[in-house]
């Protein structure tokens, strides 16, 4: 697509640094990382959220070594739980595709960065049929990017400069307020996406056979597919089991989880 530029950099730290500069200059910005790569860029990850830049980043969740492990583990994104980014988790590759479209909408509305987390190897190295929406459909759902802040070389300013404790507290409170706003916008954007594209993706949580469940397994990521199959098998044996999938880890949807887990007094969480 034009205008579009791919920047080949030296490292993950450089990748996020370039993404920060591009976003601050008014470009719709995207990057991707995994595992140690996310840890390598951690300092810049905090800068991106502190500056309120709507960067979208894929995190292919992989274990952190040693030993080297290219398979799935959520400890990379979990280590950045409080870095100020929204974290959305995909259960399968179709949802991963859909969440990226929703992530740009969310990031740009709230002026905050979003991680789309998808399980390493299980999803990233798998072949799966997905419905790829046409560019015109995406453009109709995702408005043209109108940045709230744009650096101008003709009028240079400093951003992220030093502040005192009183101002820093205000910045952190604003980040918290945006996360609270995201709790409302995430399901609303997911509903709009479903209405336009005809499939449910994203949201805060999604329950499966939880209505009368006495045991509910709470999980996130690609394991949800296996859990749903297992629930179906256990139901055939007469066991009242359900599964609750977490789509949004940050902000954590505490109220939605509490509501979904209301059930019989003997309800157990696995």
PDB file of C-alpha atoms in Angstrom:
ATOM      1  CA  UNK A   1       0.000   0.000   0.000  1.00  0.00           C
ATOM      2  CA  UNK A   2       1.155   3.546  -0.596  1.00  0.00           C
ATOM      3  CA  UNK A   3       2.251   5.589   1.190  1.00  0.00           C
ATOM      4  CA  UNK A   4       3.831   2.908   3.366  1.00  0.00           C
ATOM      5  CA  UNK A   5       7.413   2.477   4.518  1.00  0.00           C
ATOM      6  CA  UNK A   6       9.152  -0.553   6.026  1.00  0.00           C
ATOM      7  CA  UNK A   7      12.169   0.330   8.173  1.00  0.00           C
ATOM      8  CA  UNK A   8      14.818  -2.350   8.703  1.00  0.00           C
ATOM      9  CA  UNK A   9      16.543  -1.675  12.039  1.00  0.00           C
ATOM     10  CA  UNK A  10      19.358  -3.121  14.123  1.00  0.00           C
ATOM     11  CA  UNK A  11      17.451  -4.567  17.076  1.00  0.00           C
ATOM     12  CA  UNK A  12      14.143  -4.718  18.904  1.00  0.00           C
ATOM     13  CA  UNK A  13      15.145  -1.690  20.986  1.00  0.00           C
ATOM     14  CA  UNK A  14      15.762   0.208  17.750  1.00  0.00           C
ATOM     15  CA  UNK A  15      12.467  -1.097  16.324  1.00  0.00           C
ATOM     16  CA  UNK A  16      10.424   0.378  19.157  1.00  0.00           C
ATOM     17  CA  UNK A  17      12.496   3.562  19.117  1.00  0.00           C
ATOM     18  CA  UNK A  18      11.797   4.023  15.399  1.00  0.00           C
ATOM     19  CA  UNK A  19       8.119   3.211  16.011  1.00  0.00           C
ATOM     20  CA  UNK A  20       7.995   5.928  18.677  1.00  0.00           C
ATOM     21  CA  UNK A  21       9.557   8.457  16.323  1.00  0.00           C
ATOM     22  CA  UNK A  22       7.264   7.492  13.448  1.00  0.00           C
ATOM     23  CA  UNK A  23       4.132   7.659  15.588  1.00  0.00           C
ATOM     24  CA  UNK A  24       5.151  10.972  17.133  1.00  0.00           C
ATOM     25  CA  UNK A  25       5.690  12.326  13.616  1.00  0.00           C
ATOM     26  CA  UNK A  26       2.104  11.414  12.673  1.00  0.00           C
ATOM     27  CA  UNK A  27       2.400   8.007  11.000  1.00  0.00           C
ATOM     28  CA  UNK A  28       0.138   5.030  11.677  1.00  0.00           C
ATOM     29  CA  UNK A  29       2.744   2.726  13.201  1.00  0.00           C
ATOM     30  CA  UNK A  30       3.130  -1.029  13.677  1.00  0.00           C
ATOM     31  CA  UNK A  31       5.845  -3.439  14.758  1.00  0.00           C
ATOM     32  CA  UNK A  32       6.167  -6.992  16.094  1.00  0.00           C
ATOM     33  CA  UNK A  33       8.331  -8.893  18.538  1.00  0.00           C
ATOM     34  CA  UNK A  34       8.531 -11.983  20.738  1.00  0.00           C
ATOM     35  CA  UNK A  35      10.209 -13.377  23.828  1.00  0.00           C
ATOM     36  CA  UNK A  36      13.606 -11.808  24.576  1.00  0.00           C
ATOM     37  CA  UNK A  37      12.879  -9.256  21.872  1.00  0.00           C
ATOM     38  CA  UNK A  38      10.139  -7.740  24.021  1.00  0.00           C
ATOM     39  CA  UNK A  39      12.461  -7.645  27.020  1.00  0.00           C
ATOM     40  CA  UNK A  40      15.158  -5.995  24.897  1.00  0.00           C
ATOM     41  CA  UNK A  41      12.796  -3.148  23.971  1.00  0.00           C
ATOM     42  CA  UNK A  42      11.287  -2.808  27.469  1.00  0.00           C
ATOM     43  CA  UNK A  43      12.666   0.674  28.140  1.00  0.00           C
ATOM     44  CA  UNK A  44      11.221   2.002  24.893  1.00  0.00           C
ATOM     45  CA  UNK A  45       7.950   0.111  25.491  1.00  0.00           C
ATOM     46  CA  UNK A  46       7.390   2.232  28.604  1.00  0.00           C
ATOM     47  CA  UNK A  47       8.266   5.385  26.655  1.00  0.00           C
ATOM     48  CA  UNK A  48       5.644   4.602  24.014  1.00  0.00           C
ATOM     49  CA  UNK A  49       2.847   4.333  26.560  1.00  0.00           C
ATOM     50  CA  UNK A  50       4.075   7.286  28.607  1.00  0.00           C
ATOM     51  CA  UNK A  51       3.931   9.458  25.499  1.00  0.00           C
ATOM     52  CA  UNK A  52       0.424   8.229  24.657  1.00  0.00           C
ATOM     53  CA  UNK A  53       1.374   6.961  21.189  1.00  0.00           C
ATOM     54  CA  UNK A  54      -1.153   4.687  19.420  1.00  0.00           C
ATOM     55  CA  UNK A  55       1.353   2.055  18.266  1.00  0.00           C
ATOM     56  CA  UNK A  56       0.085  -1.476  17.568  1.00  0.00           C
ATOM     57  CA  UNK A  57       2.489  -4.349  18.166  1.00  0.00           C
ATOM     58  CA  UNK A  58       2.136  -8.076  17.634  1.00  0.00           C
ATOM     59  CA  UNK A  59       3.653 -10.114  20.446  1.00  0.00           C
ATOM     60  CA  UNK A  60       4.202 -13.718  19.373  1.00  0.00           C
ATOM     61  CA  UNK A  61       4.168 -15.113  22.904  1.00  0.00           C
ATOM     62  CA  UNK A  62       7.201 -17.313  23.408  1.00  0.00           C
ATOM     63  CA  UNK A  63       9.147 -18.609  26.381  1.00  0.00           C
ATOM     64  CA  UNK A  64      12.060 -16.626  27.776  1.00  0.00           C
ATOM     65  CA  UNK A  65      15.369 -18.510  27.921  1.00  0.00           C
ATOM     66  CA  UNK A  66      17.609 -20.029  28.922  1.00  0.00           C
ATOM     67  CA  UNK A  67      17.341 -22.637  27.549  1.00  0.00           C
ATOM     68  CA  UNK A  68      16.251 -21.410  24.123  1.00  0.00           C
ATOM     69  CA  UNK A  69      12.606 -22.229  23.530  1.00  0.00           C
ATOM     70  CA  UNK A  70      10.565 -21.110  20.521  1.00  0.00           C
ATOM     71  CA  UNK A  71       7.315 -22.564  21.851  1.00  0.00           C
ATOM     72  CA  UNK A  72       4.458 -20.870  23.611  1.00  0.00           C
ATOM     73  CA  UNK A  73       4.712 -19.139  26.970  1.00  0.00           C
ATOM     74  CA  UNK A  74       3.059 -15.909  28.088  1.00  0.00           C
ATOM     75  CA  UNK A  75       5.870 -14.776  30.380  1.00  0.00           C
ATOM     76  CA  UNK A  76       7.136 -12.248  27.823  1.00  0.00           C
ATOM     77  CA  UNK A  77       3.985 -10.110  27.671  1.00  0.00           C
ATOM     78  CA  UNK A  78       3.112 -10.888  31.304  1.00  0.00           C
ATOM     79  CA  UNK A  79       6.439  -9.343  32.317  1.00  0.00           C
ATOM     80  CA  UNK A  80       5.172  -6.092  30.757  1.00  0.00           C
ATOM     81  CA  UNK A  81       1.792  -6.256  32.483  1.00  0.00           C
ATOM     82  CA  UNK A  82       2.105  -2.798  34.034  1.00  0.00           C
ATOM     83  CA  UNK A  83       3.922  -1.018  31.201  1.00  0.00           C
ATOM     84  CA  UNK A  84       0.807   0.943  30.196  1.00  0.00           C
ATOM     85  CA  UNK A  85      -0.066  -0.975  27.018  1.00  0.00           C
ATOM     86  CA  UNK A  86      -3.398  -2.638  26.357  1.00  0.00           C
ATOM     87  CA  UNK A  87      -2.949  -6.407  25.908  1.00  0.00           C
ATOM     88  CA  UNK A  88      -5.442  -8.328  23.765  1.00  0.00           C
ATOM     89  CA  UNK A  89      -5.094 -12.127  23.427  1.00  0.00           C
ATOM     90  CA  UNK A  90      -6.135 -14.129  20.365  1.00  0.00           C
ATOM     91  CA  UNK A  91      -7.527 -17.652  20.650  1.00  0.00           C
ATOM     92  CA  UNK A  92      -6.881 -18.515  16.977  1.00  0.00           C
ATOM     93  CA  UNK A  93      -5.445 -16.981  13.840  1.00  0.00           C
ATOM     94  CA  UNK A  94      -8.724 -15.541  12.578  1.00  0.00           C
ATOM     95  CA  UNK A  95      -9.104 -13.697  15.836  1.00  0.00           C
ATOM     96  CA  UNK A  96      -5.482 -12.555  15.643  1.00  0.00           C
ATOM     97  CA  UNK A  97      -6.198 -10.991  12.253  1.00  0.00           C
ATOM     98  CA  UNK A  98      -9.411  -9.401  13.480  1.00  0.00           C
ATOM     99  CA  UNK A  99      -7.839  -8.059  16.657  1.00  0.00           C
ATOM    100  CA  UNK A 100      -5.199  -6.143  14.734  1.00  0.00           C
ATOM    101  CA  UNK A 101      -7.914  -4.232  12.899  1.00  0.00           C
ATOM    102  CA  UNK A 102      -9.711  -3.514  16.156  1.00  0.00           C
ATOM    103  CA  UNK A 103      -6.434  -2.630  17.898  1.00  0.00           C
ATOM    104  CA  UNK A 104      -5.717   0.302  15.587  1.00  0.00           C
ATOM    105  CA  UNK A 105      -9.222   1.630  16.159  1.00  0.00           C
ATOM    106  CA  UNK A 106      -8.820   1.324  19.932  1.00  0.00           C
ATOM    107  CA  UNK A 107      -5.277   2.719  20.046  1.00  0.00           C
ATOM    108  CA  UNK A 108      -6.108   5.751  17.965  1.00  0.00           C
ATOM    109  CA  UNK A 109      -9.315   6.565  19.829  1.00  0.00           C
ATOM    110  CA  UNK A 110      -7.605   6.463  23.237  1.00  0.00           C
ATOM    111  CA  UNK A 111      -4.085   7.558  22.223  1.00  0.00           C
ATOM    112  CA  UNK A 112      -2.434   4.568  23.829  1.00  0.00           C
ATOM    113  CA  UNK A 113      -0.488   1.581  22.462  1.00  0.00           C
ATOM    114  CA  UNK A 114      -1.915  -1.922  22.059  1.00  0.00           C
ATOM    115  CA  UNK A 115      -0.273  -5.344  22.060  1.00  0.00           C
ATOM    116  CA  UNK A 116      -2.021  -8.084  20.103  1.00  0.00           C
ATOM    117  CA  UNK A 117      -0.773 -11.276  21.730  1.00  0.00           C
ATOM    118  CA  UNK A 118      -0.879 -14.533  19.776  1.00  0.00           C
ATOM    119  CA  UNK A 119       0.644 -17.799  20.914  1.00  0.00           C
ATOM    120  CA  UNK A 120       4.084 -18.494  19.533  1.00  0.00           C
ATOM    121  CA  UNK A 121       4.495 -21.585  17.376  1.00  0.00           C
ATOM    122  CA  UNK A 122       0.941 -22.828  17.984  1.00  0.00           C
ATOM    123  CA  UNK A 123      -0.517 -19.903  16.024  1.00  0.00           C
ATOM    124  CA  UNK A 124       2.505 -18.154  14.503  1.00  0.00           C
ATOM    125  CA  UNK A 125       3.871 -21.320  12.870  1.00  0.00           C
ATOM    126  CA  UNK A 126       0.517 -22.902  12.016  1.00  0.00           C
ATOM    127  CA  UNK A 127      -1.354 -22.884   8.729  1.00  0.00           C
ATOM    128  CA  UNK A 128      -4.989 -21.947   9.179  1.00  0.00           C
ATOM    129  CA  UNK A 129      -7.637 -20.654   6.807  1.00  0.00           C
ATOM    130  CA  UNK A 130      -8.683 -17.101   7.604  1.00  0.00           C
ATOM    131  CA  UNK A 131     -11.110 -14.669   6.063  1.00  0.00           C
ATOM    132  CA  UNK A 132      -9.073 -11.709   4.845  1.00  0.00           C
ATOM    133  CA  UNK A 133     -11.335  -8.654   4.600  1.00  0.00           C
ATOM    134  CA  UNK A 134     -11.001  -6.366   1.592  1.00  0.00           C
ATOM    135  CA  UNK A 135      -9.133  -3.099   2.036  1.00  0.00           C
ATOM    136  CA  UNK A 136     -12.332  -1.141   1.443  1.00  0.00           C
ATOM    137  CA  UNK A 137     -14.032  -3.018   4.301  1.00  0.00           C
ATOM    138  CA  UNK A 138     -11.187  -2.263   6.681  1.00  0.00           C
ATOM    139  CA  UNK A 139     -11.121   1.385   5.604  1.00  0.00           C
ATOM    140  CA  UNK A 140     -14.845   1.660   6.322  1.00  0.00           C
ATOM    141  CA  UNK A 141     -14.323   0.279   9.845  1.00  0.00           C
ATOM    142  CA  UNK A 142     -11.047   2.060  10.598  1.00  0.00           C
ATOM    143  CA  UNK A 143     -11.209   5.800   9.911  1.00  0.00           C
ATOM    144  CA  UNK A 144      -8.234   7.625   8.362  1.00  0.00           C
ATOM    145  CA  UNK A 145      -5.599   8.291  10.975  1.00  0.00           C
ATOM    146  CA  UNK A 146      -5.693  11.786  12.426  1.00  0.00           C
ATOM    147  CA  UNK A 147      -2.870  12.022  14.998  1.00  0.00           C
ATOM    148  CA  UNK A 148      -3.489  14.128  18.080  1.00  0.00           C
ATOM    149  CA  UNK A 149       0.123  15.203  18.312  1.00  0.00           C
ATOM    150  CA  UNK A 150       2.584  15.653  15.450  1.00  0.00           C
ATOM    151  CA  UNK A 151       6.226  16.629  15.696  1.00  0.00           C
ATOM    152  CA  UNK A 152       7.168  19.313  13.191  1.00  0.00           C
ATOM    153  CA  UNK A 153      10.862  19.767  12.249  1.00  0.00           C
ATOM    154  CA  UNK A 154      10.074  23.409  11.507  1.00  0.00           C
ATOM    155  CA  UNK A 155       8.860  23.891  15.082  1.00  0.00           C
ATOM    156  CA  UNK A 156      10.923  21.530  17.261  1.00  0.00           C
ATOM    157  CA  UNK A 157       9.807  20.638  20.788  1.00  0.00           C
ATOM    158  CA  UNK A 158      10.858  18.130  23.433  1.00  0.00           C
ATOM    159  CA  UNK A 159       8.540  15.310  24.431  1.00  0.00           C
ATOM    160  CA  UNK A 160       8.828  13.053  27.450  1.00  0.00           C
ATOM    161  CA  UNK A 161      11.034  15.588  29.212  1.00  0.00           C
ATOM    162  CA  UNK A 162      11.673  15.532  32.951  1.00  0.00           C
ATOM    163  CA  UNK A 163       8.763  16.302  35.285  1.00  0.00           C
ATOM    164  CA  UNK A 164       8.412  16.458  39.056  1.00  0.00           C
ATOM    165  CA  UNK A 165       6.536  13.921  41.198  1.00  0.00           C
ATOM    166  CA  UNK A 166       3.316  15.947  41.152  1.00  0.00           C
ATOM    167  CA  UNK A 167       3.148  16.001  37.334  1.00  0.00           C
ATOM    168  CA  UNK A 168       4.312  12.394  37.018  1.00  0.00           C
ATOM    169  CA  UNK A 169       1.406  11.300  39.215  1.00  0.00           C
ATOM    170  CA  UNK A 170      -0.985  13.061  36.839  1.00  0.00           C
ATOM    171  CA  UNK A 171       0.526  11.246  33.849  1.00  0.00           C
ATOM    172  CA  UNK A 172       0.152   7.887  35.569  1.00  0.00           C
ATOM    173  CA  UNK A 173      -3.428   8.671  36.578  1.00  0.00           C
ATOM    174  CA  UNK A 174      -4.238   9.570  32.970  1.00  0.00           C
ATOM    175  CA  UNK A 175      -2.828   6.191  31.867  1.00  0.00           C
ATOM    176  CA  UNK A 176      -5.082   4.473  34.416  1.00  0.00           C
ATOM    177  CA  UNK A 177      -8.091   6.499  33.247  1.00  0.00           C
ATOM    178  CA  UNK A 178      -7.434   5.442  29.654  1.00  0.00           C
ATOM    179  CA  UNK A 179      -7.313   1.788  30.707  1.00  0.00           C
ATOM    180  CA  UNK A 180     -10.679   2.275  32.422  1.00  0.00           C
ATOM    181  CA  UNK A 181     -12.073   3.828  29.241  1.00  0.00           C
ATOM    182  CA  UNK A 182     -10.730   0.864  27.281  1.00  0.00           C
ATOM    183  CA  UNK A 183     -12.881  -1.478  29.387  1.00  0.00           C
ATOM    184  CA  UNK A 184     -15.904   0.223  27.820  1.00  0.00           C
ATOM    185  CA  UNK A 185     -14.568   0.648  24.285  1.00  0.00           C
ATOM    186  CA  UNK A 186     -13.144  -2.862  23.779  1.00  0.00           C
ATOM    187  CA  UNK A 187     -16.549  -4.629  23.812  1.00  0.00           C
ATOM    188  CA  UNK A 188     -18.186  -1.789  21.890  1.00  0.00           C
ATOM    189  CA  UNK A 189     -15.591  -1.983  19.113  1.00  0.00           C
ATOM    190  CA  UNK A 190     -15.910  -5.782  19.082  1.00  0.00           C
ATOM    191  CA  UNK A 191     -19.688  -5.463  18.646  1.00  0.00           C
ATOM    192  CA  UNK A 192     -19.217  -2.990  15.789  1.00  0.00           C
ATOM    193  CA  UNK A 193     -16.718  -5.360  14.192  1.00  0.00           C
ATOM    194  CA  UNK A 194     -19.137  -8.290  14.455  1.00  0.00           C
ATOM    195  CA  UNK A 195     -21.947  -6.250  12.913  1.00  0.00           C
ATOM    196  CA  UNK A 196     -19.785  -5.228   9.965  1.00  0.00           C
ATOM    197  CA  UNK A 197     -17.815  -8.419   9.324  1.00  0.00           C
ATOM    198  CA  UNK A 198     -20.284 -11.059  10.527  1.00  0.00           C
ATOM    199  CA  UNK A 199     -18.144 -12.809  13.124  1.00  0.00           C
ATOM    200  CA  UNK A 200     -17.402 -12.365  16.819  1.00  0.00           C
ATOM    201  CA  UNK A 201     -13.803 -11.524  17.664  1.00  0.00           C
ATOM    202  CA  UNK A 202     -12.289  -9.806  20.640  1.00  0.00           C
ATOM    203  CA  UNK A 203     -14.207  -8.277  23.496  1.00  0.00           C
ATOM    204  CA  UNK A 204     -13.338  -8.649  27.152  1.00  0.00           C
ATOM    205  CA  UNK A 205     -14.289 -12.262  27.928  1.00  0.00           C
ATOM    206  CA  UNK A 206     -16.122 -15.068  26.185  1.00  0.00           C
ATOM    207  CA  UNK A 207     -17.777 -17.938  28.009  1.00  0.00           C
ATOM    208  CA  UNK A 208     -18.404 -21.422  26.650  1.00  0.00           C
ATOM    209  CA  UNK A 209     -21.049 -23.626  28.276  1.00  0.00           C
ATOM    210  CA  UNK A 210     -20.773 -21.693  31.539  1.00  0.00           C
ATOM    211  CA  UNK A 211     -24.480 -21.189  32.199  1.00  0.00           C
ATOM    212  CA  UNK A 212     -24.957 -24.234  34.452  1.00  0.00           C
ATOM    213  CA  UNK A 213     -21.304 -25.125  34.976  1.00  0.00           C
ATOM    214  CA  UNK A 214     -20.111 -26.289  38.382  1.00  0.00           C
ATOM    215  CA  UNK A 215     -16.473 -26.116  37.302  1.00  0.00           C
ATOM    216  CA  UNK A 216     -15.149 -23.344  35.053  1.00  0.00           C
ATOM    217  CA  UNK A 217     -11.672 -23.286  33.596  1.00  0.00           C
ATOM    218  CA  UNK A 218     -10.366 -19.726  33.070  1.00  0.00           C
ATOM    219  CA  UNK A 219      -7.672 -19.322  30.417  1.00  0.00           C
ATOM    220  CA  UNK A 220      -6.439 -17.176  27.555  1.00  0.00           C
ATOM    221  CA  UNK A 221      -4.832 -17.810  24.193  1.00  0.00           C
ATOM    222  CA  UNK A 222      -4.863 -20.802  21.886  1.00  0.00           C
ATOM    223  CA  UNK A 223      -5.430 -23.336  24.678  1.00  0.00           C
ATOM    224  CA  UNK A 224      -9.089 -22.255  24.609  1.00  0.00           C
ATOM    225  CA  UNK A 225      -9.698 -24.394  21.511  1.00  0.00           C
ATOM    226  CA  UNK A 226      -8.451 -27.528  23.271  1.00  0.00           C
ATOM    227  CA  UNK A 227     -10.406 -26.648  26.389  1.00  0.00           C
ATOM    228  CA  UNK A 228     -13.662 -26.276  24.460  1.00  0.00           C
ATOM    229  CA  UNK A 229     -13.206 -29.714  22.891  1.00  0.00           C
ATOM    230  CA  UNK A 230     -12.472 -31.152  26.334  1.00  0.00           C
ATOM    231  CA  UNK A 231     -15.537 -29.475  27.813  1.00  0.00           C
ATOM    232  CA  UNK A 232     -17.703 -31.048  25.094  1.00  0.00           C
ATOM    233  CA  UNK A 233     -16.289 -34.489  25.915  1.00  0.00           C
ATOM    234  CA  UNK A 234     -16.761 -34.044  29.661  1.00  0.00           C
ATOM    235  CA  UNK A 235     -20.326 -32.855  29.113  1.00  0.00           C
ATOM    236  CA  UNK A 236     -21.062 -36.154  27.361  1.00  0.00           C
ATOM    237  CA  UNK A 237     -19.962 -37.856  30.585  1.00  0.00           C
ATOM    238  CA  UNK A 238     -22.399 -35.725  32.576  1.00  0.00           C
ATOM    239  CA  UNK A 239     -19.883 -33.326  34.074  1.00  0.00           C
ATOM    240  CA  UNK A 240     -21.031 -29.705  34.230  1.00  0.00           C
ATOM    241  CA  UNK A 241     -17.865 -28.007  33.026  1.00  0.00           C
ATOM    242  CA  UNK A 242     -17.373 -24.707  31.180  1.00  0.00           C
ATOM    243  CA  UNK A 243     -14.546 -22.495  30.047  1.00  0.00           C
ATOM    244  CA  UNK A 244     -14.108 -18.742  30.260  1.00  0.00           C
ATOM    245  CA  UNK A 245     -11.726 -17.135  27.791  1.00  0.00           C
ATOM    246  CA  UNK A 246      -9.996 -13.872  28.668  1.00  0.00           C
ATOM    247  CA  UNK A 247      -9.643 -11.694  25.557  1.00  0.00           C
ATOM    248  CA  UNK A 248      -8.392  -8.571  27.335  1.00  0.00           C
ATOM    249  CA  UNK A 249      -5.669  -9.110  29.908  1.00  0.00           C
ATOM    250  CA  UNK A 250      -4.836  -5.402  30.230  1.00  0.00           C
ATOM    251  CA  UNK A 251      -7.057  -3.773  31.221  1.00  0.00           C
ATOM    252  CA  UNK A 252      -8.180  -6.795  33.216  1.00  0.00           C
ATOM    253  CA  UNK A 253     -11.981  -7.137  33.002  1.00  0.00           C
ATOM    254  CA  UNK A 254     -12.602  -7.882  36.669  1.00  0.00           C
ATOM    255  CA  UNK A 255     -16.314  -7.018  36.610  1.00  0.00           C
ATOM    256  CA  UNK A 256     -16.921  -9.089  33.467  1.00  0.00           C
ATOM    257  CA  UNK A 257     -15.059 -12.062  34.947  1.00  0.00           C
ATOM    258  CA  UNK A 258     -16.992 -11.780  38.206  1.00  0.00           C
ATOM    259  CA  UNK A 259     -20.291 -11.694  36.326  1.00  0.00           C
ATOM    260  CA  UNK A 260     -19.353 -14.640  34.120  1.00  0.00           C
ATOM    261  CA  UNK A 261     -18.391 -16.744  37.131  1.00  0.00           C
ATOM    262  CA  UNK A 262     -21.614 -16.210  39.040  1.00  0.00           C
ATOM    263  CA  UNK A 263     -23.241 -19.594  39.335  1.00  0.00           C
ATOM    264  CA  UNK A 264     -24.046 -22.416  41.730  1.00  0.00           C
ATOM    265  CA  UNK A 265     -22.741 -22.007  45.258  1.00  0.00           C
ATOM    266  CA  UNK A 266     -20.457 -25.019  44.765  1.00  0.00           C
ATOM    267  CA  UNK A 267     -18.837 -23.436  41.675  1.00  0.00           C
ATOM    268  CA  UNK A 268     -15.164 -24.332  41.427  1.00  0.00           C
ATOM    269  CA  UNK A 269     -12.465 -22.622  39.393  1.00  0.00           C
ATOM    270  CA  UNK A 270      -9.893 -24.835  37.745  1.00  0.00           C
TER     271      UNK A 270
END
